[in-house]
Short mmCIF file of C-alpha atoms in Angstrom, two decimals:
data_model
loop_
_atom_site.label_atom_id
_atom_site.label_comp_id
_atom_site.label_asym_id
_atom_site.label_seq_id
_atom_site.Cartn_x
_atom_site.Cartn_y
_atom_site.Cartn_z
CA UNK A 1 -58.33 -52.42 53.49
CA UNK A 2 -57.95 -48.60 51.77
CA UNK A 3 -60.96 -49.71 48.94
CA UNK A 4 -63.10 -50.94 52.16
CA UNK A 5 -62.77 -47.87 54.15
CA UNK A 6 -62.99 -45.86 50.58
CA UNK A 7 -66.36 -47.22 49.92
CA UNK A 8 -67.39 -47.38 53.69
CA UNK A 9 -66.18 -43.43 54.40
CA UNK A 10 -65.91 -42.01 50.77
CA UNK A 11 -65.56 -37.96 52.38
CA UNK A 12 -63.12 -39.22 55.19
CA UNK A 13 -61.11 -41.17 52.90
CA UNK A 14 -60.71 -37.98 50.44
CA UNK A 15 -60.42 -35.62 53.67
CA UNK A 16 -57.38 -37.62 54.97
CA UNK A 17 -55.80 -37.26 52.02
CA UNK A 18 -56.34 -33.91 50.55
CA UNK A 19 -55.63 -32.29 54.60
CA UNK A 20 -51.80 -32.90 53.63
CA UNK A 21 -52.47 -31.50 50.27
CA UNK A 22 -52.40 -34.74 47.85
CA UNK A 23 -54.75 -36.87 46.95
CA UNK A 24 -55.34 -40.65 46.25
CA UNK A 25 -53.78 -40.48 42.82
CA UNK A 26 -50.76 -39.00 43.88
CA UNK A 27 -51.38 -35.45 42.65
CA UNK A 28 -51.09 -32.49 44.31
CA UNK A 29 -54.37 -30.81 45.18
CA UNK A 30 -53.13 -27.98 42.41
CA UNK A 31 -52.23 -30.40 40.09
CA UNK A 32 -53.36 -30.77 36.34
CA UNK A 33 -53.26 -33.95 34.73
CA UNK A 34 -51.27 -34.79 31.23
CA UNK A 35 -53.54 -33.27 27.97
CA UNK A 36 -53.08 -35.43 24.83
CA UNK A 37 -54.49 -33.83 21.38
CA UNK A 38 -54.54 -35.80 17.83
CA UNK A 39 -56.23 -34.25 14.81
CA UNK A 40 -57.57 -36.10 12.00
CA UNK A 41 -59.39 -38.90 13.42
CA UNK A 42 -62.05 -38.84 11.56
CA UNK A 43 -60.86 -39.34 7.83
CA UNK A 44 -64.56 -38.41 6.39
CA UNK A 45 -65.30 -35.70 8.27
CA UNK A 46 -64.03 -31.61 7.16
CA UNK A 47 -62.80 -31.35 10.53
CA UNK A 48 -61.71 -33.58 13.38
CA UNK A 49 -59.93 -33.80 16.75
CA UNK A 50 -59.52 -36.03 19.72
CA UNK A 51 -59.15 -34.95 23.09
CA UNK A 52 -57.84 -37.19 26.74
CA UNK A 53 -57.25 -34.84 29.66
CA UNK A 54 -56.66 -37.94 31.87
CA UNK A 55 -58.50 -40.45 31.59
CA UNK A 56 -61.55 -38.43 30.12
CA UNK A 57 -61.45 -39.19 26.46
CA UNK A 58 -63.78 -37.56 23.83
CA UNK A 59 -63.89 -37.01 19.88
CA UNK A 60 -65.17 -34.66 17.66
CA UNK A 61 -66.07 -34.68 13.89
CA UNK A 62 -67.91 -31.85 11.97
CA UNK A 63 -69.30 -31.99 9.12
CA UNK A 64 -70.37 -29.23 6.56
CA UNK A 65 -73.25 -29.15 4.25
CA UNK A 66 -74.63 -25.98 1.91
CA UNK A 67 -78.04 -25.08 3.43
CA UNK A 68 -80.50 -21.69 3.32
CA UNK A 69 -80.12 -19.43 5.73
CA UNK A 70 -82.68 -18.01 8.34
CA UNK A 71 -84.99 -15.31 6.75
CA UNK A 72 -83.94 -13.56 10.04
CA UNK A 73 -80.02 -13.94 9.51
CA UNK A 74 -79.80 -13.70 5.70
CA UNK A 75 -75.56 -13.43 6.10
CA UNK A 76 -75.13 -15.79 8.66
CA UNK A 77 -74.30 -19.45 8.67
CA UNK A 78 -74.84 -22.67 11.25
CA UNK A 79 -72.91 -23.88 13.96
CA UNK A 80 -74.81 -27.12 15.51
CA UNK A 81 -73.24 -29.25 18.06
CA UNK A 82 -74.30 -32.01 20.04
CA UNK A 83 -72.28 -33.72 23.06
CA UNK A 84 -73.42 -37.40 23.65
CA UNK A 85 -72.35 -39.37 26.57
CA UNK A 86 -73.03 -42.82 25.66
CA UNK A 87 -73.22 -45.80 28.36
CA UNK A 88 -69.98 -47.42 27.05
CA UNK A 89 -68.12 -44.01 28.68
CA UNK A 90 -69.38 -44.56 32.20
CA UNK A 91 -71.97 -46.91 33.91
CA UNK A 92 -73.78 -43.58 35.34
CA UNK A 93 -75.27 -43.15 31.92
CA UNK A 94 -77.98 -45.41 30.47
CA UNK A 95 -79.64 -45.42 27.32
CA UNK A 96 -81.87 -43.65 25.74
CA UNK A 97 -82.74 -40.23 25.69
CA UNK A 98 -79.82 -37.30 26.25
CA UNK A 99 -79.20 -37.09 30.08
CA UNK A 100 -78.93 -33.74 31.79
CA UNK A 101 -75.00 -33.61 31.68
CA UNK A 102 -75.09 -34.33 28.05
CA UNK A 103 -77.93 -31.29 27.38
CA UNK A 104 -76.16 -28.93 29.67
CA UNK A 105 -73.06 -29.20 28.51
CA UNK A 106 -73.99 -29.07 24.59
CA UNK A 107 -75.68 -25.84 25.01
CA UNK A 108 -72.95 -24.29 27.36
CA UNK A 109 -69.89 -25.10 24.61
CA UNK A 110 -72.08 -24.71 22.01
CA UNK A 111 -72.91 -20.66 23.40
CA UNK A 112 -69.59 -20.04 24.83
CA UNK A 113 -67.98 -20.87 20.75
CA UNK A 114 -70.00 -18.26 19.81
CA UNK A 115 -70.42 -15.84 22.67
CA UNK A 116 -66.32 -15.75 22.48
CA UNK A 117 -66.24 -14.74 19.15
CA UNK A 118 -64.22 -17.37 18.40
CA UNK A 119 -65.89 -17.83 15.25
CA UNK A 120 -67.99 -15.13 13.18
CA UNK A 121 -70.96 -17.35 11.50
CA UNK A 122 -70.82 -14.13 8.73
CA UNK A 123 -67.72 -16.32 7.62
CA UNK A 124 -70.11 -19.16 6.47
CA UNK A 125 -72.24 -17.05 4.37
CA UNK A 126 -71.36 -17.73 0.63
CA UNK A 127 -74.42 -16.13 -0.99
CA UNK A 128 -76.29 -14.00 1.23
CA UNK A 129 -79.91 -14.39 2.07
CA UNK A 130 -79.27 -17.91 -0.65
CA UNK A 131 -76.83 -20.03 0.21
CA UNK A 132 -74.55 -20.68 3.20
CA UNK A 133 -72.60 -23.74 5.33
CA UNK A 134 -74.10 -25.53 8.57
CA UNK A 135 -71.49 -27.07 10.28
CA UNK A 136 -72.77 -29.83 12.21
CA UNK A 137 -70.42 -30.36 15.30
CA UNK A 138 -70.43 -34.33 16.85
CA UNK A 139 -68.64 -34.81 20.29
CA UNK A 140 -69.21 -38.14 21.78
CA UNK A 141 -67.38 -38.75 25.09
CA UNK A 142 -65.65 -42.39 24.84
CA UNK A 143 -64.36 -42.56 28.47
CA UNK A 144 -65.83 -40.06 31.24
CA UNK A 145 -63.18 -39.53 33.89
CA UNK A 146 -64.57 -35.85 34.91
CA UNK A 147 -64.27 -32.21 33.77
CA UNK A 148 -66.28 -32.91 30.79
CA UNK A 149 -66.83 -29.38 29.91
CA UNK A 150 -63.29 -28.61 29.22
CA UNK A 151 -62.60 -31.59 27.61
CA UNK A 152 -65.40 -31.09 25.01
CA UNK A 153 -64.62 -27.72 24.70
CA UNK A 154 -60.93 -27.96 23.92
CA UNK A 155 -62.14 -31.04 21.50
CA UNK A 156 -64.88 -28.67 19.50
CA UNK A 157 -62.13 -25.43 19.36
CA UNK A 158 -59.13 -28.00 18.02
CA UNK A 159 -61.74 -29.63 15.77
CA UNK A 160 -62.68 -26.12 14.69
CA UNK A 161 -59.63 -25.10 13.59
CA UNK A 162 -58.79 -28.32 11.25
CA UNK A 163 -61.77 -27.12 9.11
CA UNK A 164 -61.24 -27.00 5.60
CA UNK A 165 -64.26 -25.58 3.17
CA UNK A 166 -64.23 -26.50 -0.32
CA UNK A 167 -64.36 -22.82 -2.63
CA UNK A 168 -68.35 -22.61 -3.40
CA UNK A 169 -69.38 -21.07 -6.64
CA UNK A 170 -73.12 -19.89 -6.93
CA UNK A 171 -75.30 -18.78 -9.84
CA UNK A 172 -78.86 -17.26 -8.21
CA UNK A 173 -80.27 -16.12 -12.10
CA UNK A 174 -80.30 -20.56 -12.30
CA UNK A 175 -80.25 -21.67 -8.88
CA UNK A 176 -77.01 -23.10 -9.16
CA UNK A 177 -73.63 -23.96 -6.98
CA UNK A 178 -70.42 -25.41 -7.89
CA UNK A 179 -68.02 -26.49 -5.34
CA UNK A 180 -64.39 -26.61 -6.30
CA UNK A 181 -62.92 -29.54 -3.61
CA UNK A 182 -59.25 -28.79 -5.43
CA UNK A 183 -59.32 -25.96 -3.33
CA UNK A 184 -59.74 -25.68 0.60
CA UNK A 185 -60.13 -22.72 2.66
CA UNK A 186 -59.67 -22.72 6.82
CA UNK A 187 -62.26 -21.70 8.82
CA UNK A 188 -61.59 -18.10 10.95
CA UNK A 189 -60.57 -18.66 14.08
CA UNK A 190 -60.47 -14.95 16.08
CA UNK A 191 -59.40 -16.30 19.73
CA UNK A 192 -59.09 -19.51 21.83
CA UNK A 193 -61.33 -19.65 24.52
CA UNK A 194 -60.24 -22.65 27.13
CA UNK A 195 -61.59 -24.12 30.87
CA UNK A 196 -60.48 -25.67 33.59
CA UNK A 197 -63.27 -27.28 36.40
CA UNK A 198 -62.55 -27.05 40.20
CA UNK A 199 -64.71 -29.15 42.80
CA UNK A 200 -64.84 -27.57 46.14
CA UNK A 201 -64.02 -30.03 49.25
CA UNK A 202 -64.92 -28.25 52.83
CA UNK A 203 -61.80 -25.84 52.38
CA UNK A 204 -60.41 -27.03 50.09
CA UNK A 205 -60.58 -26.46 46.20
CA UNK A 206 -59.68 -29.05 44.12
CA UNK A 207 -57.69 -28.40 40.77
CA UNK A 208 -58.99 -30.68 37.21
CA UNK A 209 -61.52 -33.19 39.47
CA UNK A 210 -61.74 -36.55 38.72
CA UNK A 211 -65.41 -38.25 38.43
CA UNK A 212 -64.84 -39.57 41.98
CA UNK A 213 -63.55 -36.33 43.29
CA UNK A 214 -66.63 -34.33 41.61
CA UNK A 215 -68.96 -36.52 42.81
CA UNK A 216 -67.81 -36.26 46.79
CA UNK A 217 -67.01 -32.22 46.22
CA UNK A 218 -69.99 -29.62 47.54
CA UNK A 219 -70.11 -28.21 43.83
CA UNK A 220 -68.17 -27.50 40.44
CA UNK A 221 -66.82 -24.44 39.16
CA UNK A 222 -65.77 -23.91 35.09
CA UNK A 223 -63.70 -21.00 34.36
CA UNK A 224 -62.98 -19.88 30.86
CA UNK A 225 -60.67 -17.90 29.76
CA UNK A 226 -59.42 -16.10 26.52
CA UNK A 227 -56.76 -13.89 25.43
CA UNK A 228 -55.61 -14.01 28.99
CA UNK A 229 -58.92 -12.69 30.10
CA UNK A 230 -61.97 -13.55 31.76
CA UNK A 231 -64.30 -15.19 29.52
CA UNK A 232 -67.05 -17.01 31.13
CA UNK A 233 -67.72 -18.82 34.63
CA UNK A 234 -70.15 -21.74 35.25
CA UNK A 235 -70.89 -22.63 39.34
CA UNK A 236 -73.93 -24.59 39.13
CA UNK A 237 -75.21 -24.57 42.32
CA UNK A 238 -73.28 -25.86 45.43
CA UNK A 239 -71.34 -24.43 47.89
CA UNK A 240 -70.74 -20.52 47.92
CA UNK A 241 -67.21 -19.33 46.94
CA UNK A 242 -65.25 -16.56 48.83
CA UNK A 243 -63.96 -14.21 46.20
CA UNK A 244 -60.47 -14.66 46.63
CA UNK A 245 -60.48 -18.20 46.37
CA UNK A 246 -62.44 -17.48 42.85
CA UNK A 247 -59.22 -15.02 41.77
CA UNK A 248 -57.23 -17.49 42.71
CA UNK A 249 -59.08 -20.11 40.43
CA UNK A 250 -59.10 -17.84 37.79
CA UNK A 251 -55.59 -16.61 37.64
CA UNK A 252 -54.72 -20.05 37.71
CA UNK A 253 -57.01 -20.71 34.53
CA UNK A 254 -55.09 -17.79 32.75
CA UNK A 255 -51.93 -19.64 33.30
CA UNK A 256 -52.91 -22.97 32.32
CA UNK A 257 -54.05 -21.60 29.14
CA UNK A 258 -51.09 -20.93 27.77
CA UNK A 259 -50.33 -25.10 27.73
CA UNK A 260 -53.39 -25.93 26.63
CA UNK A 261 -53.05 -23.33 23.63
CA UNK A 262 -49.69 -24.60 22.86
CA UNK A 263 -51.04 -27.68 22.34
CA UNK A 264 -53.89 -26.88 20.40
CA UNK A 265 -51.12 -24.79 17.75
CA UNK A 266 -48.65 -27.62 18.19
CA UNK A 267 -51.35 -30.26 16.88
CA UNK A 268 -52.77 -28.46 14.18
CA UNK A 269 -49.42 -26.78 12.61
CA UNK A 270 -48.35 -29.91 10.84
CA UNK A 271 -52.30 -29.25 8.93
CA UNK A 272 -51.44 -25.72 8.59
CA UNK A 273 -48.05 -27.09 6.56
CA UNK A 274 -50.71 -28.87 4.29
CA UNK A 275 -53.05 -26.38 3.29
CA UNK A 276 -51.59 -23.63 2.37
CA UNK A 277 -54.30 -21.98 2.01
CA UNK A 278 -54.35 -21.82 5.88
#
């Protein structure tokens, strides 16, 4: 009778619910759900992670190659990602070209990785204005359960940090490069920026959304924080926001943080033992 009247009355069936402060699932209306990290997934790629904040699964895998640099940027290297959201992660994709989701949210991780300062591409720059790494960054989303964003961000950042570049040797009078694979250097990580997604409900604001609660909610908001800080917000569209329920979202953000930071350390340390070079 409940998945009748669900599907009948999707926004009374949530409002029922989340008016005593829970919702369908169980959770509390404030309540985050369990974050799983594994590095390493990808055995062939120089750095890997996957991410499952619920049941939102997604993978990463970048690979470096030795490129030119821009005539414009002689000193600076390349960061390229790309999120896809195939079919097989949700029937509300369909082959074929990117969808909107999938464009949005590549250039919006892809900006905030390097609006942060989380990584300086000056670091990838082995021969200036000659020679210098692209790291091409793969996220591909294998079950979509909502807050996509912060999963592929906290995928790309762990991914990020399991980097390991092989010590380049260049010779410009001959045009040529030796790479040394004995030896492995870590990529420069300078701060850890991290999200969380709220869907707003009427009144109410809903903490880490599921697909189902996104897609019933009058709009999205992505907070991201770093260093305890205000980072970067992302509201597109929907229903306005008073300003202390945004505080409230935010603050909130800043303490969740610290978790999903812990994590991030706690997955990669056990790499760090390995490389010393770390």
């Amino acid at each position: 009778m409940a998945k009748q009247f669900k599907s009948l009355h999707p926004t009374k069936f949530y409002r029922d619910y989340l008016n005593q402060d829970i919702r369908p699932d169980g959770r509390l209306v404030s309540k985050f759900r369990p974050v799983i990290i594994n590095i390493g997934s990808i055995a062939t790629a120089d750095g890997s992670a996957l991410v499952r904040i619920g049941k939102t699964t997604v993978i990463c895998g970048i690979k470096a190659e030795l490129c030119p640099p821009k005539p414009e940027k002689p000193n600076e290297g390349f960061l390229i990602c790309n999120v896809e959201l195939p079919p097989l992660c949700s029937s509300k994709f369909r082959p074929g070209p990117p969808s909107d989701l999938a464009q949005i949210t590549t250039r919006f991780v892809a900006d905030l990785i390097l609006n942060s300062g989380c990584i300086n591409l000056k670091d990838l720059c082995i021969v200036k204005e000659k020679l210098v790494w692209c790291l091409y960054a793969d996220i591909i989303c294998l079950d979509h359960d909502g807050c996509i964003i912060d999963a592929c961000l906290l995928v790309l950042l762990t991914a990020l940090k399991t980097v390991r570049l092989p010590v380049v040797q260049y010779d410009a009078a001959i045009d040529k490069k030796t790479i040394d694979a004995s030896v492995k250097k870590c990529l420069n990580i300078y701060n850890t920026p991290v999200s969380t997604t709220y869907a707003m409900f009427e009144d109410k604001i809903i903490t880490d959304p599921t697909t189902e609660e996104e897609e019933i909610s009058s709009g999205l908001l992505t907070v991201v924080v770093k260093d305890k800080e205000l980072c970067s917000i992302h509201k597109p569209g929907g229903s306005p926001l008073s300003e202390e329920k945004l505080y409230e979202c935010i603050n909130e953000t800043v303490n969740h943080a610290d978790l999903l930071i812990t994590l991030i350390n706690t997955a990669v340390s056990e790499c760090n033992d390995d490389n010393k070079n770390c």
